[in-house]
Tab-separated table of C-alpha atoms in Angstrom:
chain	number	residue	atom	x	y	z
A	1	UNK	CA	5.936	10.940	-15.564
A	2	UNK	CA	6.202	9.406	-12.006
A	3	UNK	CA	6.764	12.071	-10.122
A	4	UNK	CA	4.024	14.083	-11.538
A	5	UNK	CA	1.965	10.867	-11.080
A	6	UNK	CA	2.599	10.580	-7.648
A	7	UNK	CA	1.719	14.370	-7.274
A	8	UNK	CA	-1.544	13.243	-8.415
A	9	UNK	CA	-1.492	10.535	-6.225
A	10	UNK	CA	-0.773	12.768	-3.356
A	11	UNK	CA	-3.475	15.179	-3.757
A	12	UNK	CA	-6.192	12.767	-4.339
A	13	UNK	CA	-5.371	10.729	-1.348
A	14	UNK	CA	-5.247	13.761	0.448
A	15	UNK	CA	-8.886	14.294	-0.033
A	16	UNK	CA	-8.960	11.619	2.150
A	17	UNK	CA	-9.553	14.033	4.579
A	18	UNK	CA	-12.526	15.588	4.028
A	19	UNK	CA	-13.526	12.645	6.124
A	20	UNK	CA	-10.620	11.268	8.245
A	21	UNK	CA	-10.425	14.797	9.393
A	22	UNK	CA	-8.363	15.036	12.582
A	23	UNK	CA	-7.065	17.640	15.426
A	24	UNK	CA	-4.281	19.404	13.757
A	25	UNK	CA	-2.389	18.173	16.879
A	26	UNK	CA	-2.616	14.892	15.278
A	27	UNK	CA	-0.726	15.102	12.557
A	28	UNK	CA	2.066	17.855	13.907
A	29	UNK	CA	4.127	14.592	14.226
A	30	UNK	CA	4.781	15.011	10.122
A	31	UNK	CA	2.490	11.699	9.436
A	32	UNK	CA	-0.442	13.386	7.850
A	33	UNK	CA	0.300	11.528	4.594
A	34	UNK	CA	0.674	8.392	6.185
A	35	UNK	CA	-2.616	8.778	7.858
A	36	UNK	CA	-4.297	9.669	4.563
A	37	UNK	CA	-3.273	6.807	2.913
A	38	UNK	CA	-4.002	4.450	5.729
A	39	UNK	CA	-7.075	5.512	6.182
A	40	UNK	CA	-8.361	5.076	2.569
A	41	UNK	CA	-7.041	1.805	2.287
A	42	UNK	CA	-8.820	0.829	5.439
A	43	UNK	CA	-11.858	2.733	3.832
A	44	UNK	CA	-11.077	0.266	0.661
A	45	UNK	CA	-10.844	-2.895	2.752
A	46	UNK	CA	-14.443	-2.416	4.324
A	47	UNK	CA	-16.231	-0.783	2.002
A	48	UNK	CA	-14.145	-2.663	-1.458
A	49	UNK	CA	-13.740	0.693	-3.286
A	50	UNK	CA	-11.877	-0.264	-5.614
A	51	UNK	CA	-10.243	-2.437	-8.521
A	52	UNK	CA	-7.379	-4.664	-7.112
A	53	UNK	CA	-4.528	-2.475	-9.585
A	54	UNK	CA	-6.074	0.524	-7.547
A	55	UNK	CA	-5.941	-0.702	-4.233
A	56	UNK	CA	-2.128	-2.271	-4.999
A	57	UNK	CA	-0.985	0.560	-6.141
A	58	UNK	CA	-2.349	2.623	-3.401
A	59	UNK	CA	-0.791	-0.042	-0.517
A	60	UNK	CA	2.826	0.693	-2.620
A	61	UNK	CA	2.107	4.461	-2.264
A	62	UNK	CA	1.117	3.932	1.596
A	63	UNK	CA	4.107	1.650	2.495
A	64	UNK	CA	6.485	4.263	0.703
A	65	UNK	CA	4.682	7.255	2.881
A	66	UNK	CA	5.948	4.824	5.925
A	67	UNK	CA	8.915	4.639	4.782
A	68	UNK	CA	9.800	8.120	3.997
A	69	UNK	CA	8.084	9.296	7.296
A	70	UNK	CA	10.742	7.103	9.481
A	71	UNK	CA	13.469	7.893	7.309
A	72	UNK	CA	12.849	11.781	8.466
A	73	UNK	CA	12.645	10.283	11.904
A	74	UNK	CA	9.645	9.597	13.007
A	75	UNK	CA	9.326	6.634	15.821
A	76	UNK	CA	8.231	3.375	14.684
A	77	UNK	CA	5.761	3.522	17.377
A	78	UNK	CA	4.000	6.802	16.397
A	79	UNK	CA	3.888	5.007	12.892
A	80	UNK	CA	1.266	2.123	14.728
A	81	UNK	CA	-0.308	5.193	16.326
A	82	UNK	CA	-1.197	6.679	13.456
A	83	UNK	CA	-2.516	3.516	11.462
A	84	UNK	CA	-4.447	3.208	14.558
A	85	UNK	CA	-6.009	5.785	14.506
A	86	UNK	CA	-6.364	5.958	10.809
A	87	UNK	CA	-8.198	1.971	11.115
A	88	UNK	CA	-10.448	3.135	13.548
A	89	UNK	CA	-11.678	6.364	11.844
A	90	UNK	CA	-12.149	4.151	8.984
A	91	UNK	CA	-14.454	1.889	10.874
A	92	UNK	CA	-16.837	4.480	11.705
A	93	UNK	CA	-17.671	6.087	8.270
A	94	UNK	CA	-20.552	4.767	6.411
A	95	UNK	CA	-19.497	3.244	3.170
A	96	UNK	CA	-22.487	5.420	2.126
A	97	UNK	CA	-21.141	8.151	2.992
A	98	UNK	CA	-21.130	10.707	-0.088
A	99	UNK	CA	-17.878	12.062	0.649
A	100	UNK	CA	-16.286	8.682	0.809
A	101	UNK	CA	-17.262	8.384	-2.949
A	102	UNK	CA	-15.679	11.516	-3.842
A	103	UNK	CA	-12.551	10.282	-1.812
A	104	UNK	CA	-13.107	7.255	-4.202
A	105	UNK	CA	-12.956	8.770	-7.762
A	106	UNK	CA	-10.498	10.916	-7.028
A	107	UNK	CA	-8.347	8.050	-6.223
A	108	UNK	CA	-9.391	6.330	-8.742
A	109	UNK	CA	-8.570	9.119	-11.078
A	110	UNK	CA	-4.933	9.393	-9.968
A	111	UNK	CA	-4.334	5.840	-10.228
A	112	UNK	CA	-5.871	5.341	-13.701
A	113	UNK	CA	-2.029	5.918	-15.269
A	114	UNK	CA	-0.365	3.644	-12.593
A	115	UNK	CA	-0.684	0.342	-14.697
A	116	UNK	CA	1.255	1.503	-17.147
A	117	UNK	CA	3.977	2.862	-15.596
A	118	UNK	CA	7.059	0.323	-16.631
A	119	UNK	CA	10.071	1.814	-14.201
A	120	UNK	CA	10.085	3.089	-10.745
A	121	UNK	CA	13.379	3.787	-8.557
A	122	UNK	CA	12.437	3.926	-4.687
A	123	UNK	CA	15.164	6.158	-3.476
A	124	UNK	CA	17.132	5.307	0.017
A	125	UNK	CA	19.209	6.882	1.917
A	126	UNK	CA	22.179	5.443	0.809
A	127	UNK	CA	20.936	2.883	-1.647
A	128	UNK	CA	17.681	2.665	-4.281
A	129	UNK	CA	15.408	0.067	-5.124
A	130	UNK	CA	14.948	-0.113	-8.949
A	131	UNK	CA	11.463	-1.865	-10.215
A	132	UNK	CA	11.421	-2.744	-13.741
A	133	UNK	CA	7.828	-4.158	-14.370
A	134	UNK	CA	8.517	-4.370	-18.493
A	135	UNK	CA	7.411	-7.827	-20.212
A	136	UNK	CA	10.746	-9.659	-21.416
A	137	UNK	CA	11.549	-12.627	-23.263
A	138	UNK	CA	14.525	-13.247	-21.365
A	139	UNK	CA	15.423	-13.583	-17.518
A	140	UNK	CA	15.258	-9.845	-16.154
A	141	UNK	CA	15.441	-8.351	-12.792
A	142	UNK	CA	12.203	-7.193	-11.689
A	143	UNK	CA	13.397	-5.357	-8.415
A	144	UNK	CA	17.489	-5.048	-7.988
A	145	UNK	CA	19.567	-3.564	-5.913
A	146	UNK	CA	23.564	-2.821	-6.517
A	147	UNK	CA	26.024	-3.561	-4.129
A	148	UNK	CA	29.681	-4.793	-3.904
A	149	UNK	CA	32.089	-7.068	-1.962
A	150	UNK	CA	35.700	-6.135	-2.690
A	151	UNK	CA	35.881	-5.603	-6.557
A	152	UNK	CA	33.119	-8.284	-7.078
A	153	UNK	CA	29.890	-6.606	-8.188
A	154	UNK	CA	26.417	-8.352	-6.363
A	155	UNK	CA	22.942	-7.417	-7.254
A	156	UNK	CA	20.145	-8.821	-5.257
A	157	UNK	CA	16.116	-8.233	-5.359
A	158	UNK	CA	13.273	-10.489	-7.475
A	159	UNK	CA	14.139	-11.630	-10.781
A	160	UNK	CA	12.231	-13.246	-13.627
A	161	UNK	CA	12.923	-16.211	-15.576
A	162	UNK	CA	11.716	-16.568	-19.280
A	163	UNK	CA	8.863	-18.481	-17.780
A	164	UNK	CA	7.661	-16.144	-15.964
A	165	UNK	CA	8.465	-17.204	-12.980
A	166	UNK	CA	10.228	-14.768	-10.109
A	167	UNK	CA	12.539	-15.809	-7.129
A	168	UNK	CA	14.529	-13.814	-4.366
A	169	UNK	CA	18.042	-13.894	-5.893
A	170	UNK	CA	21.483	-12.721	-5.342
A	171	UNK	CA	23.668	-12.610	-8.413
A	172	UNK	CA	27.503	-12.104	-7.982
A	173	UNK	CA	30.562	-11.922	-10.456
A	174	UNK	CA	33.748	-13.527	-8.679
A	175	UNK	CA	37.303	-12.895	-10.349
A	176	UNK	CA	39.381	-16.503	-10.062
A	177	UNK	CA	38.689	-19.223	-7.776
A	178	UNK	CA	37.434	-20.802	-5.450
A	179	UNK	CA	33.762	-20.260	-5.729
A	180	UNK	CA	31.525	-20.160	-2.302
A	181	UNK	CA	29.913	-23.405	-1.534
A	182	UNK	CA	26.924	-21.366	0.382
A	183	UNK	CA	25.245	-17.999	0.946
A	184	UNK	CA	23.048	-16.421	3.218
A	185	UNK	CA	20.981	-13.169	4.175
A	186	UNK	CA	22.042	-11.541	7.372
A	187	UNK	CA	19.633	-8.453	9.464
A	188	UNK	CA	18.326	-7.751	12.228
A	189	UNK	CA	15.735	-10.622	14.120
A	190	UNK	CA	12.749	-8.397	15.116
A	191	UNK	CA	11.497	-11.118	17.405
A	192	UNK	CA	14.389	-10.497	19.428
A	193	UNK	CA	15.207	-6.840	18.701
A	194	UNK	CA	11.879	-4.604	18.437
A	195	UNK	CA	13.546	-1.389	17.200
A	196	UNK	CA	16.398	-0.793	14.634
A	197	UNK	CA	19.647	-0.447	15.912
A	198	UNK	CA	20.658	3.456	15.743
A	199	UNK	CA	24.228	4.843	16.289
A	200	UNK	CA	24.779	8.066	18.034
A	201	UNK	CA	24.467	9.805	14.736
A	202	UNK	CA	21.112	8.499	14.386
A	203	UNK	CA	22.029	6.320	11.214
A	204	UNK	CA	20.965	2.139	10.947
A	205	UNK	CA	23.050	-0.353	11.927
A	206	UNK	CA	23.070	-4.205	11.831
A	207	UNK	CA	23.009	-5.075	15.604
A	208	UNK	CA	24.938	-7.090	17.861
A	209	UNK	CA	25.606	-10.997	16.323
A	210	UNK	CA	23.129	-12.533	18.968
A	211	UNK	CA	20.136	-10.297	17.630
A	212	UNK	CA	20.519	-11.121	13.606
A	213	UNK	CA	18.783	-13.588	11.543
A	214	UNK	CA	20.089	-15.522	8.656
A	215	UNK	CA	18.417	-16.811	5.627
A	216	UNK	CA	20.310	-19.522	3.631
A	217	UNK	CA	20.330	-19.992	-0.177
A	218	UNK	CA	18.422	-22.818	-1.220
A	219	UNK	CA	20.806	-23.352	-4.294
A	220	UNK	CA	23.001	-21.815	-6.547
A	221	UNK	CA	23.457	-21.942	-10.954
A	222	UNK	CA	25.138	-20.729	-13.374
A	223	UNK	CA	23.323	-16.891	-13.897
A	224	UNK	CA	22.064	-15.752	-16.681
A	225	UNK	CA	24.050	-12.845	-18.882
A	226	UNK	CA	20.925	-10.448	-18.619
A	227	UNK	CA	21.580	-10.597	-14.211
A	228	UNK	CA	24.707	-10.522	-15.065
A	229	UNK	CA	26.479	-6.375	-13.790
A	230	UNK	CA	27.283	-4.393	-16.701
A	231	UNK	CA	30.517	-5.592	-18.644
A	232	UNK	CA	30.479	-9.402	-16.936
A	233	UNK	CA	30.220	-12.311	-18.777
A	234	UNK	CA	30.267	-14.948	-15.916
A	235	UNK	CA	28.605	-15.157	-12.440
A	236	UNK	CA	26.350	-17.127	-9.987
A	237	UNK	CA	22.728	-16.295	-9.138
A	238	UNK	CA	21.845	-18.098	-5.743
A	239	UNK	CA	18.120	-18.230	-5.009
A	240	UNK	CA	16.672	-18.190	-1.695
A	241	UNK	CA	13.328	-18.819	-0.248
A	242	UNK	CA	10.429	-16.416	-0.802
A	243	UNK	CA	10.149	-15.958	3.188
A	244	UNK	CA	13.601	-13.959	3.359
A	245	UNK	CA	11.831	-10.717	1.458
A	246	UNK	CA	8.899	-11.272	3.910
A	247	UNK	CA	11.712	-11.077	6.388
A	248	UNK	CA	13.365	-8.177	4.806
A	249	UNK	CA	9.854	-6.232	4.406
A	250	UNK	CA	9.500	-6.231	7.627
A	251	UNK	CA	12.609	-3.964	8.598
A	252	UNK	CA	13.090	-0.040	9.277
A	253	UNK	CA	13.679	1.114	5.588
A	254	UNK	CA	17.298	3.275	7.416
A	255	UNK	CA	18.239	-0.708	8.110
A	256	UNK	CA	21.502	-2.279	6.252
A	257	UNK	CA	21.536	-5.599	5.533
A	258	UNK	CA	23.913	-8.421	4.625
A	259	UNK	CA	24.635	-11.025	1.630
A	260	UNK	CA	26.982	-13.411	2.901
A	261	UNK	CA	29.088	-15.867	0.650
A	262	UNK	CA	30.887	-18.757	2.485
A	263	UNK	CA	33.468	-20.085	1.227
A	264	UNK	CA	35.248	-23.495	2.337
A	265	UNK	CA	38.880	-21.905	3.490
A	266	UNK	CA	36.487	-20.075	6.436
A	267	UNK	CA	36.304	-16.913	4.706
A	268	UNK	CA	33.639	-14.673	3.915
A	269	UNK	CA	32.710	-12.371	1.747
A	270	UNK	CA	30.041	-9.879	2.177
A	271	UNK	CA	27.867	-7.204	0.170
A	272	UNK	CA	26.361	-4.717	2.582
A	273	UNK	CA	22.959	-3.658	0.914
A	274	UNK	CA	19.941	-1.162	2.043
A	275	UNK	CA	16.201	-2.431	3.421
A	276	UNK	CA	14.652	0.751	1.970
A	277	UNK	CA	11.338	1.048	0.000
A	278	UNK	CA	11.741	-2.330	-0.451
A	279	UNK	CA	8.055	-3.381	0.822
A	280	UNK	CA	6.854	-0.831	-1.081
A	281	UNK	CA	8.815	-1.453	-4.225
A	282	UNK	CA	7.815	-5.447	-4.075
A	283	UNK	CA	4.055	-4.010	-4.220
A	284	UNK	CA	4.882	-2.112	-7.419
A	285	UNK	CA	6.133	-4.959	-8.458
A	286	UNK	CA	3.387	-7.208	-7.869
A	287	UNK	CA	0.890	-5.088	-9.772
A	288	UNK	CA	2.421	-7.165	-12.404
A	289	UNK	CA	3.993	-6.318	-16.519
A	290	UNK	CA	3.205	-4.137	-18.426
């Protein structure tokens, strides 16, 4: 059902362009879908088009079109081109315009499912996102991803409480003791490094020590069984600020990233995780249960 949803989606925001039209030339760079989707969300923001499920789900579909477009290698800076251009197109159509509100309810159309769509795995190039957006009694993760550090399984994304209530979390399963005293998010600063860091091969990397960022755990407990990895009965969930996902939205999707645990003999022990769809996938999220 999702991917013939998001075929839907794709062909009705592509309709986008019997307005946003554009020199071929334009979109020979591979971002035509970006552009699309760019454009009618612009569209959406000045002329309030549509419903606020609609217009999430539509920023969710635009962020992943980012995403995918710099995974296939396009430059981050023909990415700002492109919304650019995309913005500014937007700002000179009439909200009038009839062909806008065809644009419109064909969007609307292809969105009308999206609500209740309970799953969605936004696929990496090493690592996936998986957004579970189903109504629980019990603490669930609403965004996860999998990761490791030695034989110690760590999961880490937005999880839910039985309140209700969601936090940035990483959960990890330590055999024996000592247990860390302290953990912390480690990527790349983009205040002081504008671009990912690439490797000859053209893959991500976490860049030099004086160019990262760190985000520290704000406390730790005792996590709950259904965080817990399949076939582990103990572990920790350590909760840190709501910033540190603005902070990890903001990098190249190819980008790794770090979840550090400290412990108090000096060592460290670290899960290496994925940025991915992750800006996208928090979207999906935020369209709320179903």
């Amino acid at each position: 059902m999702t991917l013939g949803l998001f075929a839907r989606i794709a062909r009705a925001v592509t309709a986008a362009a019997l307005i946003a039209a554009t020199p071929m030339a334009a979109h020979a760079d591979g971002t035509g879908t970006y552009y699309d989707r760019t454009f009618v969300l612009a569209a959406h923001q000045k002329c309030n088009l549509f419903r606020a499920p609609v217009a999430g789900a539509l920023s969710a579909a635009a962020l992943q079109s980012r995403g995918a477009a710099l995974r296939a290698g396009t430059a981050e800076t023909t990415l700002q081109a492109t919304a650019t251009r995309a913005q500014a197109r937007a700002r000179s159509v009439s909200c009038a315009n009839p062909e806008l509100a065809i644009v419109r309810d064909r969007v609307a159309d292809a969105f009308a499912g999206w609500q209740r769509i309970p799953r969605m795995d936004f696929n990496g190039d090493r690592a996936k996102w998986t957004a579970d957006r189903v109504r629980r009694e019990a603490a669930t993760w609403r965004l996860v991803q999998t990761s490791v550090t030695g034989a110690s399984p760590v999961r880490f994304g937005i999880d839910a409480s039985a309140t209700g209530r969601e936090s940035l979390s990483a959960v990890v399963s330590f055999v024996g003791r000592p247990r860390p005293y302290a953990a912390r998010m480690v990527m790349r600063d983009p205040a002081l490094a504008a671009r990912p860091w690439l490797t000859a091969n053209g893959r991500a990397a976490l860049p030099p020590v004086n160019v990262r960022e760190q985000v520290w755990s704000a406390g730790t407990a005792a996590a709950p069984a259904t965080l817990l990895a399949t076939g582990k009965t103990q572990g920790e969930v350590w909760t840190f600020p709501a910033y540190g996902g603005d902070r990890l939205a903001r990098l190249d999707p190819r980008e790794p990233f770090l979840i550090e645990f400290l412990f108090r003999d000096g060592s460290v022990a670290t899960a290496t995780f994925e940025a991915g769809d992750f800006a996208a996938a928090r979207a999906f999220v935020a369209l709320g249960t179903v």
